[in-house]
Short mmCIF file of C-alpha atoms in Angstrom, two decimals:
data_model
loop_
_atom_site.label_atom_id
_atom_site.label_comp_id
_atom_site.label_asym_id
_atom_site.label_seq_id
_atom_site.Cartn_x
_atom_site.Cartn_y
_atom_site.Cartn_z
CA MET N 1 -29.36 -82.19 -94.15
CA LYS N 2 -28.24 -82.74 -97.89
CA TYR N 3 -31.20 -83.05 -99.96
CA VAL N 4 -30.80 -83.11 -104.22
CA LEU N 5 -33.08 -81.00 -105.86
CA MET N 6 -34.69 -82.76 -108.82
CA PHE N 7 -35.71 -80.23 -111.59
CA ILE N 8 -38.41 -82.26 -113.43
CA GLU N 9 -39.73 -80.58 -117.49
CA THR N 10 -43.03 -80.69 -118.75
CA GLU N 11 -44.05 -81.14 -122.58
CA GLN N 12 -46.22 -77.97 -121.97
CA PHE N 13 -42.65 -76.09 -120.72
CA GLU N 14 -40.57 -77.36 -123.38
CA LYS N 15 -43.47 -75.85 -125.70
CA ASP N 16 -43.71 -72.88 -123.84
CA LEU N 17 -39.45 -72.21 -124.04
CA ALA N 18 -39.63 -72.91 -127.75
CA ALA N 19 -41.93 -70.58 -128.38
CA MET N 20 -39.95 -67.16 -126.36
CA ASP N 21 -38.37 -65.42 -128.87
CA ALA N 22 -34.26 -64.32 -128.03
CA ASP N 23 -35.31 -61.52 -124.99
CA GLU N 24 -38.14 -63.76 -123.64
CA ARG N 25 -35.08 -66.68 -122.90
CA ASP N 26 -32.58 -64.58 -122.02
CA SER N 27 -34.46 -63.28 -119.26
CA ALA N 28 -35.44 -66.63 -118.12
CA PHE N 29 -32.48 -68.02 -118.05
CA GLU N 30 -31.09 -65.01 -116.26
CA LYS N 31 -33.67 -65.16 -114.17
CA VAL N 32 -32.88 -68.82 -112.87
CA GLY N 33 -28.84 -67.52 -112.59
CA ARG N 34 -29.99 -64.84 -109.86
CA TRP N 35 -31.42 -68.00 -108.36
CA LEU N 36 -28.24 -70.14 -108.44
CA ALA N 37 -26.60 -66.82 -107.34
CA GLU N 38 -29.07 -66.34 -104.69
CA HIS N 39 -28.77 -69.87 -102.92
CA GLN N 40 -24.90 -70.62 -103.90
CA ASP N 41 -23.83 -70.93 -100.29
CA LYS N 42 -26.42 -73.64 -99.47
CA ILE N 43 -25.65 -75.70 -103.02
CA THR N 44 -22.86 -78.18 -102.94
CA GLN N 45 -20.47 -78.80 -106.22
CA ARG N 46 -22.52 -81.69 -107.37
CA GLY N 47 -25.49 -80.79 -109.85
CA ALA N 48 -26.19 -80.64 -112.87
CA LYS N 49 -27.92 -79.49 -116.38
CA LEU N 50 -28.65 -82.81 -117.84
CA GLN N 51 -29.05 -83.00 -122.16
CA PRO N 52 -32.35 -83.05 -122.86
CA ALA N 53 -34.62 -86.03 -123.31
CA HIS N 54 -34.07 -87.41 -126.43
CA THR N 55 -30.34 -88.17 -125.57
CA ALA N 56 -30.69 -90.79 -122.82
CA THR N 57 -30.02 -94.34 -122.93
CA THR N 58 -31.61 -96.97 -120.05
CA VAL N 59 -29.93 -100.40 -119.35
CA ARG N 60 -32.26 -103.00 -117.74
CA LEU N 61 -30.34 -105.44 -115.84
CA ASP N 62 -33.19 -107.38 -113.90
CA THR N 63 -34.52 -108.60 -117.66
CA GLY N 64 -33.48 -111.93 -116.04
CA SER N 65 -30.93 -112.61 -119.18
CA GLU N 66 -28.87 -110.23 -121.20
CA PRO N 67 -28.93 -106.66 -120.47
CA LEU N 68 -31.35 -104.59 -122.23
CA VAL N 69 -30.57 -101.59 -123.88
CA THR N 70 -32.98 -99.33 -124.75
CA ASP N 71 -33.58 -95.69 -126.01
CA GLY N 72 -35.03 -92.95 -124.16
CA PRO N 73 -35.34 -91.91 -120.26
CA PHE N 74 -36.75 -95.02 -117.92
CA VAL N 75 -40.24 -94.32 -117.45
CA GLU N 76 -41.43 -93.17 -120.55
CA GLY N 77 -43.86 -90.50 -119.97
CA LYS N 78 -44.43 -86.33 -120.43
CA GLU N 79 -42.36 -85.39 -117.29
CA VAL N 80 -38.37 -85.87 -117.09
CA ILE N 81 -35.76 -85.33 -115.31
CA SER N 82 -34.24 -82.19 -116.61
CA GLY N 83 -31.19 -81.62 -113.71
CA PHE N 84 -30.39 -81.67 -110.22
CA LEU N 85 -28.62 -79.72 -107.52
CA GLU N 86 -27.25 -80.96 -103.99
CA VAL N 87 -28.16 -78.75 -101.26
CA GLU N 88 -27.17 -78.51 -97.72
CA LEU N 89 -30.08 -77.32 -95.53
CA ALA N 90 -31.24 -77.42 -91.78
CA ASP N 91 -34.59 -79.18 -92.67
CA LEU N 92 -37.44 -80.04 -95.38
CA ASP N 93 -38.75 -76.92 -94.67
CA GLU N 94 -35.78 -74.85 -95.73
CA ALA N 95 -35.78 -77.24 -98.50
CA ILE N 96 -39.19 -76.13 -99.73
CA ALA N 97 -39.19 -72.43 -99.19
CA MET N 98 -36.32 -72.63 -101.02
CA VAL N 99 -37.85 -74.52 -104.28
CA LYS N 100 -41.07 -72.18 -103.93
CA SER N 101 -38.56 -69.38 -105.82
CA TRP N 102 -37.10 -71.92 -108.08
CA PRO N 103 -38.07 -69.67 -111.92
CA GLY N 104 -37.45 -72.76 -114.11
CA CYS N 105 -39.20 -76.23 -115.04
CA PRO N 106 -42.42 -76.53 -113.15
CA VAL N 107 -41.64 -79.40 -110.67
CA VAL N 108 -38.88 -80.22 -108.70
CA GLU N 109 -38.58 -82.99 -106.29
CA ILE N 110 -36.88 -82.95 -103.10
CA ARG N 111 -35.04 -86.15 -101.69
CA PRO N 112 -32.94 -86.39 -98.80
CA VAL N 113 -29.31 -87.97 -99.39
CA GLU N 114 -28.88 -90.96 -97.73
CA GLY N 115 -26.43 -90.71 -94.91
CA MET M 1 -69.50 -93.65 -74.72
CA SER M 2 -69.93 -93.81 -71.40
CA ASP M 3 -69.20 -91.32 -68.56
CA ALA M 4 -66.53 -93.12 -67.60
CA GLN M 5 -65.60 -93.82 -70.59
CA GLU M 6 -65.84 -90.20 -71.71
CA ALA M 7 -63.86 -88.91 -68.69
CA LEU M 8 -61.09 -91.70 -68.82
CA ALA M 9 -61.06 -90.15 -73.12
CA GLN M 10 -61.00 -86.89 -71.59
CA ALA M 11 -58.25 -87.20 -68.92
CA VAL M 12 -55.87 -88.95 -71.72
CA ARG M 13 -57.15 -86.10 -74.07
CA GLU M 14 -55.57 -83.35 -71.80
CA HIS M 15 -52.44 -84.69 -71.20
CA ALA M 16 -50.95 -87.43 -73.56
CA GLY M 17 -50.03 -83.89 -76.30
CA ARG M 18 -48.50 -82.55 -73.12
CA LEU M 19 -45.87 -85.86 -72.50
CA ALA M 20 -45.01 -86.13 -76.35
CA ALA M 21 -44.21 -82.10 -76.57
CA ALA M 22 -42.59 -82.77 -73.34
CA LEU M 23 -40.60 -86.14 -74.43
CA MET M 24 -39.98 -84.51 -77.52
CA SER M 25 -37.90 -81.22 -76.96
CA LEU M 26 -36.10 -84.27 -74.15
CA LEU M 27 -35.33 -86.53 -76.46
CA GLY M 28 -34.87 -84.64 -79.99
CA ASP M 29 -36.50 -87.64 -81.91
CA PHE M 30 -40.18 -87.72 -82.62
CA SER M 31 -40.92 -91.25 -82.87
CA ALA M 32 -39.24 -92.60 -79.88
CA ALA M 33 -41.03 -89.71 -78.02
CA GLU M 34 -44.35 -91.17 -79.70
CA ASP M 35 -44.00 -94.54 -78.76
CA LEU M 36 -43.21 -93.75 -75.57
CA VAL M 37 -46.84 -91.95 -75.13
CA GLN M 38 -48.53 -94.54 -77.00
CA ASP M 39 -47.32 -96.87 -74.44
CA ALA M 40 -48.22 -95.00 -71.85
CA VAL M 41 -51.85 -94.21 -73.07
CA GLU M 42 -51.90 -97.69 -73.51
CA THR M 43 -51.06 -98.66 -70.31
CA ALA M 44 -53.63 -96.37 -68.99
CA LEU M 45 -56.48 -97.33 -70.50
CA ARG M 46 -55.79 -101.06 -69.02
CA ARG M 47 -55.26 -99.81 -65.51
CA TRP M 48 -57.67 -96.77 -64.95
CA PRO M 49 -60.31 -98.31 -65.61
CA VAL M 50 -59.80 -100.38 -62.75
CA GLU M 51 -58.32 -98.40 -60.80
CA GLY M 52 -59.80 -95.02 -61.36
CA VAL M 53 -58.04 -91.81 -62.86
CA PRO M 54 -54.68 -90.88 -61.10
CA GLU M 55 -54.91 -87.34 -58.73
CA ARG M 56 -52.04 -86.44 -61.48
CA PRO M 57 -52.62 -88.11 -64.63
CA ASP M 58 -49.62 -86.11 -65.78
CA ALA M 59 -47.34 -87.25 -63.55
CA TRP M 60 -48.42 -90.69 -63.62
CA LEU M 61 -48.23 -91.08 -67.59
CA PHE M 62 -44.77 -89.65 -67.61
CA THR M 63 -44.00 -91.75 -64.65
CA VAL M 64 -44.87 -94.85 -67.08
CA ALA M 65 -43.08 -93.55 -70.26
CA ARG M 66 -39.97 -92.85 -68.40
CA ARG M 67 -39.81 -96.30 -67.06
CA ARG M 68 -40.25 -97.51 -70.16
CA GLY M 69 -38.30 -95.46 -72.02
CA LEU M 70 -34.77 -96.25 -69.62
CA ASP M 71 -35.81 -99.86 -70.16
CA MET M 72 -36.85 -99.69 -73.92
CA LEU M 73 -33.86 -97.57 -74.39
CA ARG M 74 -31.05 -99.39 -73.18
CA ARG M 75 -29.35 -99.05 -75.81
CA GLU M 76 -29.26 -95.78 -76.61
CA ALA M 77 -26.88 -94.39 -73.48
CA ASN M 78 -28.07 -90.63 -74.80
CA TYR M 79 -32.04 -90.98 -74.33
CA ARG M 80 -31.19 -92.91 -71.24
CA ALA M 81 -29.02 -90.40 -69.31
CA LYS M 82 -32.39 -88.03 -70.41
CA LEU M 83 -34.68 -89.61 -68.78
CA ALA M 84 -33.07 -91.06 -66.12
CA GLN M 85 -32.15 -87.19 -65.18
CA VAL M 86 -35.79 -85.70 -65.45
CA ILE M 87 -39.21 -85.29 -62.72
CA TRP M 88 -42.15 -83.98 -63.92
CA PRO M 89 -43.12 -81.73 -64.48
CA ILE M 90 -39.82 -81.16 -66.69
CA MET M 91 -40.12 -77.40 -67.57
CA PRO M 92 -43.32 -75.13 -67.47
CA GLU M 93 -42.65 -73.93 -70.74
CA PRO M 94 -45.59 -72.25 -72.59
CA ASP M 95 -47.02 -74.93 -74.66
CA ASP M 96 -45.42 -77.14 -77.19
CA ARG M 97 -48.27 -78.73 -78.67
CA LEU M 98 -48.29 -76.59 -81.18
CA ARG M 99 -45.34 -77.15 -83.02
CA LEU M 100 -46.36 -81.33 -82.69
CA ILE M 101 -49.88 -80.46 -84.44
CA PHE M 102 -47.61 -78.45 -87.33
CA THR M 103 -45.22 -81.83 -87.63
CA CYS M 104 -48.09 -83.86 -87.57
CA CYS M 105 -49.93 -81.83 -90.29
CA HIS M 106 -46.81 -81.61 -92.15
CA PRO M 107 -47.58 -81.18 -96.23
CA ALA M 108 -44.85 -83.78 -97.28
CA LEU M 109 -46.90 -86.22 -95.36
CA PRO M 110 -50.20 -87.82 -97.10
CA ARG M 111 -53.30 -86.70 -95.38
CA GLU M 112 -54.21 -89.69 -93.71
CA ALA M 113 -51.48 -90.24 -91.96
CA GLN M 114 -51.84 -86.57 -90.49
CA VAL M 115 -54.84 -87.40 -89.43
CA ALA M 116 -53.67 -90.51 -87.82
CA LEU M 117 -50.67 -88.91 -86.79
CA THR M 118 -52.75 -85.96 -85.23
CA LEU M 119 -55.07 -88.36 -83.22
CA ARG M 120 -52.17 -90.52 -81.95
CA VAL M 121 -49.60 -87.94 -81.00
CA VAL M 122 -51.90 -85.07 -80.04
CA CYS M 123 -55.01 -86.83 -78.71
CA GLY M 124 -53.64 -89.61 -77.36
CA LEU M 125 -55.85 -92.15 -79.27
CA THR M 126 -54.68 -95.84 -79.65
CA THR M 127 -54.36 -97.19 -83.22
CA PRO M 128 -57.09 -99.36 -82.34
CA GLN M 129 -59.52 -96.49 -81.57
CA ILE M 130 -58.54 -94.67 -84.63
CA ALA M 131 -58.90 -97.96 -87.00
CA ALA M 132 -62.53 -98.18 -85.18
CA ALA M 133 -63.04 -94.69 -85.42
CA PHE M 134 -62.82 -94.91 -89.62
CA VAL M 135 -63.57 -98.14 -90.29
CA VAL M 136 -60.17 -99.00 -91.62
CA PRO M 137 -58.07 -102.44 -90.74
CA GLU M 138 -55.85 -101.58 -87.70
CA GLY M 139 -52.66 -102.99 -89.96
CA THR M 140 -53.66 -100.02 -92.60
CA VAL M 141 -53.27 -97.41 -89.65
CA ALA M 142 -50.36 -98.68 -88.08
CA GLN M 143 -48.66 -98.76 -90.97
CA ARG M 144 -49.47 -95.23 -91.55
CA ILE M 145 -48.41 -94.39 -88.77
CA THR M 146 -45.05 -96.10 -89.31
CA ARG M 147 -44.56 -94.61 -92.37
CA ALA M 148 -45.05 -91.60 -91.05
CA LYS M 149 -42.35 -91.31 -88.25
CA ARG M 150 -39.88 -92.69 -91.02
CA LYS M 151 -40.72 -89.97 -93.13
CA ILE M 152 -40.70 -87.24 -90.72
CA ALA M 153 -37.10 -88.52 -89.66
CA ASP M 154 -35.44 -89.22 -92.83
CA ALA M 155 -36.37 -86.12 -94.71
CA GLY M 156 -35.53 -83.71 -91.97
CA ILE M 157 -39.38 -83.06 -91.56
CA PRO M 158 -38.60 -80.11 -88.88
CA TYR M 159 -40.51 -80.03 -85.56
CA ARG M 160 -41.29 -76.04 -85.23
CA ILE M 161 -43.53 -73.71 -85.86
CA PRO M 162 -43.29 -72.06 -89.97
CA CYS M 163 -42.04 -68.96 -89.62
CA GLY M 164 -43.95 -66.17 -91.17
CA GLU M 165 -45.16 -66.77 -94.57
CA ASP M 166 -45.73 -70.09 -95.05
CA LEU M 167 -47.99 -70.05 -91.47
CA PRO M 168 -50.64 -69.44 -93.47
CA ALA M 169 -50.85 -72.23 -95.99
CA ARG M 170 -49.85 -74.34 -92.88
CA VAL M 171 -52.35 -73.22 -90.40
CA ASN M 172 -54.69 -74.31 -93.46
CA GLU M 173 -53.55 -77.86 -93.32
CA VAL M 174 -53.83 -78.20 -89.86
CA LEU M 175 -57.88 -76.64 -90.14
CA THR M 176 -57.94 -79.40 -93.11
CA VAL M 177 -57.51 -81.81 -91.12
CA ILE M 178 -59.74 -80.98 -87.99
CA TYR M 179 -62.70 -80.43 -90.51
CA LEU M 180 -61.92 -83.84 -92.27
CA LEU M 181 -62.30 -85.01 -88.52
CA PHE M 182 -65.40 -83.40 -87.56
CA ASN M 183 -66.65 -84.27 -90.68
CA GLU M 184 -66.19 -88.42 -90.16
CA GLY M 185 -67.59 -87.85 -86.45
CA TYR M 186 -70.72 -85.56 -87.53
CA LEU M 187 -71.91 -87.87 -90.37
CA ALA M 188 -71.75 -90.96 -88.09
CA THR M 189 -75.02 -92.12 -87.01
CA ALA M 190 -76.38 -92.53 -83.65
CA GLY M 191 -76.00 -96.82 -84.13
CA GLU M 192 -72.58 -95.81 -84.88
CA ARG M 193 -71.90 -93.59 -82.01
CA ALA M 194 -72.97 -95.45 -79.35
CA HIS M 195 -69.51 -97.90 -79.84
CA ARG M 196 -67.34 -95.88 -82.16
CA ARG M 197 -65.22 -93.02 -80.46
CA ASP M 198 -67.24 -89.69 -80.95
CA LEU M 199 -64.37 -87.59 -83.66
CA VAL M 200 -66.59 -84.70 -83.28
CA ASP M 201 -65.38 -84.25 -79.94
CA ASP M 202 -61.97 -84.84 -81.19
CA ALA M 203 -62.67 -82.33 -83.75
CA GLU M 204 -64.00 -79.43 -81.48
CA TRP M 205 -61.13 -79.88 -78.31
CA LEU M 206 -58.44 -79.85 -81.27
CA ALA M 207 -60.07 -76.70 -82.71
CA ALA M 208 -60.42 -75.47 -79.22
CA LEU M 209 -57.13 -76.16 -77.94
CA LEU M 210 -55.53 -74.38 -81.30
CA HIS M 211 -57.13 -71.44 -81.09
CA GLY M 212 -55.74 -70.87 -77.26
CA LEU M 213 -52.66 -70.98 -79.43
CA MET M 214 -53.33 -68.82 -82.25
CA PRO M 215 -55.73 -66.65 -80.89
CA ASP M 216 -55.04 -64.10 -83.65
CA ALA M 217 -55.11 -66.64 -86.28
CA PRO M 218 -58.93 -65.96 -87.82
CA GLU M 219 -59.96 -69.04 -89.49
CA VAL M 220 -58.91 -71.05 -85.99
CA GLY M 221 -62.24 -69.02 -84.49
CA GLY M 222 -64.18 -69.68 -87.61
CA LEU M 223 -63.31 -72.93 -88.09
CA LEU M 224 -64.53 -73.84 -83.98
CA ALA M 225 -67.77 -71.61 -84.11
CA LEU M 226 -68.46 -73.60 -87.31
CA ILE M 227 -67.92 -76.97 -85.04
CA ARG M 228 -70.14 -75.75 -81.92
CA LEU M 229 -72.49 -74.02 -83.85
CA HIS M 230 -72.97 -77.80 -85.73
CA ARG M 231 -72.94 -79.45 -82.34
CA ALA M 232 -75.52 -77.26 -80.70
CA ARG M 233 -78.15 -79.08 -82.84
CA THR M 234 -76.93 -82.76 -81.68
CA ALA M 235 -79.52 -83.46 -79.37
CA ALA M 236 -82.08 -82.29 -82.40
CA ARG M 237 -80.53 -84.50 -85.23
CA PHE M 238 -81.38 -88.01 -84.69
CA ASP M 239 -84.84 -89.04 -83.50
CA ALA M 240 -85.34 -91.81 -80.22
CA ALA M 241 -84.94 -94.89 -83.52
CA GLY M 242 -81.61 -93.09 -84.62
CA HIS M 243 -83.10 -91.71 -87.60
CA LEU M 244 -81.34 -89.06 -89.18
CA VAL M 245 -83.60 -85.62 -88.71
CA LEU M 246 -83.63 -83.07 -91.56
CA LEU M 247 -83.08 -79.37 -90.51
CA ALA M 248 -86.62 -78.19 -91.50
CA ASP M 249 -88.44 -80.94 -89.05
CA GLN M 250 -85.74 -80.47 -86.38
CA ASP M 251 -87.53 -79.33 -82.90
CA ARG M 252 -85.39 -76.56 -81.57
CA SER M 253 -86.04 -76.27 -78.27
CA LEU M 254 -83.58 -79.48 -78.38
CA TRP M 255 -80.90 -77.30 -79.68
CA ASP M 256 -78.58 -75.61 -77.49
CA HIS M 257 -79.51 -71.94 -77.39
CA ASP M 258 -76.65 -71.13 -74.86
CA GLY M 259 -74.16 -72.67 -77.15
CA ILE M 260 -75.51 -71.04 -80.45
CA ALA M 261 -75.28 -67.28 -78.60
CA ALA M 262 -71.15 -68.21 -77.30
CA ALA M 263 -70.40 -69.75 -81.14
CA ILE M 264 -71.88 -66.61 -82.70
CA ARG M 265 -69.78 -64.15 -79.86
CA LEU M 266 -67.11 -66.18 -81.11
CA LEU M 267 -67.15 -65.96 -84.62
CA THR M 268 -68.48 -61.64 -84.32
CA ARG M 269 -65.13 -61.48 -82.21
CA THR M 270 -63.16 -63.07 -85.09
CA ALA M 271 -65.01 -60.59 -87.75
CA GLN M 272 -64.03 -57.80 -86.02
CA ARG M 273 -60.45 -58.30 -85.36
CA HIS M 274 -60.37 -58.98 -89.69
CA LEU M 275 -61.23 -57.30 -92.66
CA SER M 276 -61.40 -59.91 -94.59
CA PRO M 277 -63.36 -63.40 -93.71
CA GLY M 278 -61.84 -66.89 -95.07
CA PRO M 279 -64.17 -69.59 -96.17
CA TYR M 280 -64.46 -71.40 -91.95
CA GLN M 281 -65.70 -68.12 -90.87
CA MET M 282 -68.07 -68.07 -94.24
CA GLN M 283 -69.79 -71.50 -93.37
CA ALA M 284 -70.01 -70.37 -89.60
CA ALA M 285 -72.50 -66.93 -90.38
CA ILE M 286 -74.06 -69.83 -92.98
CA VAL M 287 -74.54 -72.47 -90.08
CA ALA M 288 -75.28 -69.24 -87.93
CA CYS M 289 -78.23 -68.16 -90.01
CA HIS M 290 -80.11 -71.25 -89.54
CA ALA M 291 -79.22 -71.20 -85.65
CA GLU M 292 -80.49 -67.80 -85.47
CA ALA M 293 -83.96 -68.86 -87.03
CA PRO M 294 -86.60 -69.39 -84.21
CA ARG M 295 -87.97 -71.75 -86.75
CA TRP M 296 -87.99 -73.70 -90.86
CA GLN M 297 -89.87 -70.86 -91.96
CA ASP M 298 -88.24 -68.10 -90.42
CA THR M 299 -84.88 -68.41 -92.78
CA ASP M 300 -83.39 -65.70 -93.74
CA TRP M 301 -82.52 -67.57 -97.22
CA GLU M 302 -81.61 -64.29 -98.94
CA GLN M 303 -78.55 -63.53 -96.66
CA ILE M 304 -78.11 -67.51 -96.64
CA VAL M 305 -77.27 -67.26 -100.82
CA VAL M 306 -75.27 -64.13 -100.30
CA LEU M 307 -73.09 -65.55 -97.98
CA TYR M 308 -72.70 -68.95 -100.47
CA ASP M 309 -72.39 -66.11 -103.56
CA MET M 310 -69.04 -65.18 -100.64
CA LEU M 311 -68.33 -68.48 -99.84
CA LEU M 312 -68.07 -69.81 -103.70
CA LEU M 313 -65.90 -66.58 -104.57
CA LEU M 314 -63.22 -67.65 -101.68
CA ALA M 315 -63.44 -71.45 -101.70
CA PRO M 316 -64.79 -72.56 -105.16
CA SER M 317 -66.64 -76.13 -105.26
CA ALA M 318 -69.17 -77.99 -106.45
CA VAL M 319 -70.73 -78.84 -103.14
CA THR M 320 -70.48 -75.39 -102.51
CA ARG M 321 -72.62 -74.82 -105.13
CA LEU M 322 -74.85 -77.64 -104.07
CA HIS M 323 -76.07 -76.03 -100.83
CA ARG M 324 -75.43 -72.42 -102.65
CA ALA M 325 -78.57 -73.95 -104.93
CA ILE M 326 -80.89 -75.38 -102.12
CA ALA M 327 -80.74 -71.66 -100.61
CA VAL M 328 -81.76 -70.61 -103.91
CA ARG M 329 -84.67 -73.47 -103.42
CA HIS M 330 -85.94 -71.59 -100.51
CA ALA M 331 -85.14 -68.03 -101.59
CA GLN M 332 -86.21 -68.51 -104.81
CA GLY M 333 -88.55 -71.91 -105.74
CA PRO M 334 -87.91 -75.06 -106.95
CA ARG M 335 -87.64 -73.68 -110.84
CA ALA M 336 -84.60 -71.42 -109.60
CA GLY M 337 -83.18 -74.33 -108.18
CA MET M 338 -83.49 -76.99 -110.21
CA ALA M 339 -81.78 -74.57 -113.05
CA GLN M 340 -78.48 -74.01 -110.34
CA LEU M 341 -78.92 -77.88 -109.94
CA ASP M 342 -78.63 -77.99 -113.84
CA ARG M 343 -75.03 -76.61 -114.29
CA ILE M 344 -73.37 -78.68 -111.11
CA GLY M 345 -74.84 -82.29 -112.75
CA ASP M 346 -71.54 -83.11 -114.52
CA ALA M 347 -69.60 -82.93 -111.73
CA LEU M 348 -71.53 -84.45 -108.43
CA TYR M 349 -72.84 -87.08 -110.91
CA ARG M 350 -71.33 -89.64 -108.20
CA TYR M 351 -72.58 -87.61 -104.82
CA ALA M 352 -75.86 -88.83 -103.02
CA LEU M 353 -76.64 -85.63 -101.71
CA PHE M 354 -76.44 -84.28 -105.36
CA HIS M 355 -79.08 -86.66 -106.23
CA ALA M 356 -81.35 -86.62 -103.41
CA THR M 357 -81.31 -83.11 -103.23
CA ARG M 358 -82.54 -83.64 -106.94
CA ALA M 359 -85.57 -85.63 -106.42
CA GLU M 360 -86.79 -83.31 -103.49
CA PHE M 361 -87.03 -80.51 -106.64
CA LEU M 362 -88.23 -82.82 -109.43
CA ARG M 363 -91.00 -84.31 -106.63
CA GLU M 364 -92.19 -80.46 -105.62
CA LEU M 365 -92.03 -79.78 -109.48
CA GLY M 366 -94.44 -82.31 -110.18
CA ARG M 367 -92.17 -84.82 -111.92
CA HIS M 368 -92.26 -87.78 -109.58
CA ASP M 369 -91.05 -90.71 -112.57
CA LYS M 370 -87.76 -88.55 -112.43
CA ALA M 371 -87.79 -87.92 -108.47
CA GLN M 372 -88.04 -92.24 -108.13
CA GLU M 373 -84.97 -92.37 -110.40
CA ALA M 374 -83.01 -89.36 -108.78
CA ASP M 375 -83.42 -91.29 -104.86
CA ARG M 376 -82.49 -94.62 -106.34
CA ARG M 377 -79.74 -93.29 -107.63
CA ALA M 378 -78.99 -91.44 -104.52
CA LEU M 379 -79.25 -94.66 -102.51
CA GLU M 380 -76.76 -96.85 -104.59
CA LEU M 381 -74.79 -93.97 -103.13
CA THR M 382 -74.52 -93.44 -100.10
CA ALA M 383 -72.91 -95.92 -97.17
CA ASN M 384 -74.06 -93.66 -94.72
CA PRO M 385 -76.82 -95.98 -92.99
CA ALA M 386 -79.32 -93.19 -91.31
CA GLN M 387 -78.72 -91.39 -94.74
CA GLN M 388 -79.66 -94.40 -96.14
CA ALA M 389 -83.02 -95.44 -94.05
CA LEU M 390 -83.87 -92.14 -95.25
CA LEU M 391 -83.59 -91.78 -98.44
CA GLU M 392 -85.26 -96.08 -98.49
CA GLU M 393 -88.26 -93.86 -96.54
CA ARG M 394 -89.09 -91.94 -99.36
CA LEU M 395 -88.69 -94.25 -101.85
CA THR M 396 -91.37 -96.33 -100.41
CA TRP M 397 -93.60 -93.34 -99.60
CA ALA M 398 -93.36 -91.71 -102.77
#
């Protein structure tokens, strides 16, 4: 089955990351790099790290009149999607097991892909 | 429940889950297998009371499910072909119900759905029976089950026993569901029990099934012992009028002493095989302390306080601290108990038993006005008629 893993950052996580010195940040990135390498065979080519939330633009089409263009992510909140990966796995338990060892941001949503 | 109803429930429980597991391996489709079982169970509940429980209930249920399946799944040529070929028993394989249990109690399903699915698929309850047991509308239960089955299929929740490192957490998930069923049934009053299915039966049956399938999982043995120790006191828990009788006032000669001894043996065996006991074993040990005391005044409260301390290390909770406070009250007096209560007042402000306990301690300390106030607060918070009656009585006589 195909799943999309959505990586979600929190305000606290951003603060922690900002408070790290260069060495700590390198080591954090290295951990993520290692995790990606370990799971390479399960990761399809689709996926990306997104630019931070302040770069987001949302267009609402259900306003009844003209589409409404606003600054920021679609849900204004403390948790924002910061990246996604598509993975090919046998079942949800494999996805949960894979996500449990994710060394980056503190929340991950697992969604099966339709079809 | 009458004896005939009880026998019927028993027969369904013994066979529905096996049939579900068998159809599941055959069809590989949880939702389709579940629909067929539910249909067979509903047919059985209509016909068995009239015709009597058949000699081979398993074969009977299977025949109905198969016929229904061939009919219903007309368009699904694949399933139909599989069903057409088989005869019962499908294959004499090891008990497959464990996989069924783990799928029903998957952590990706909401708790209410886990409970409803387990009751329906593993215990063979119908949707109306589940709705009545939890006093919720049938539509609500039906919707929970439909959504859960859709999620199992769409999200790829597997039908298998979780692998090694995931297993302890997943077993805990199952135990939580069983414990919840037990509590729901145990706290029902005698009056409610007369026309409501006794979920305590289902909880004990599930715990015993799980223990049989996973004899080496210590907490499973712990929960089974805990349920059996509580059940052994059933006959003394309500008086003739259906009012709840407190532990201190129970006629201990009514307790099932053989049942208590057997549950304690189970607990001891479990403890001997494993070095560090889990929370269910600790709780069972506490109940065993009560069960072993010949009279209320013989209760070993010091020991119980120690056991609560150990339980709190494993599973910190304000409710457990409330029970510890009660033990402290008996070991060291109401003032010491009150000091413990004061520390959990904020956390348990919405918990009836907290205020009821506080009222009791206050009364013992001679502070009757405050005690009545606490009783009133407890009364506002309790939905269980027996508990409410007990509190009302206290208000009247205080």
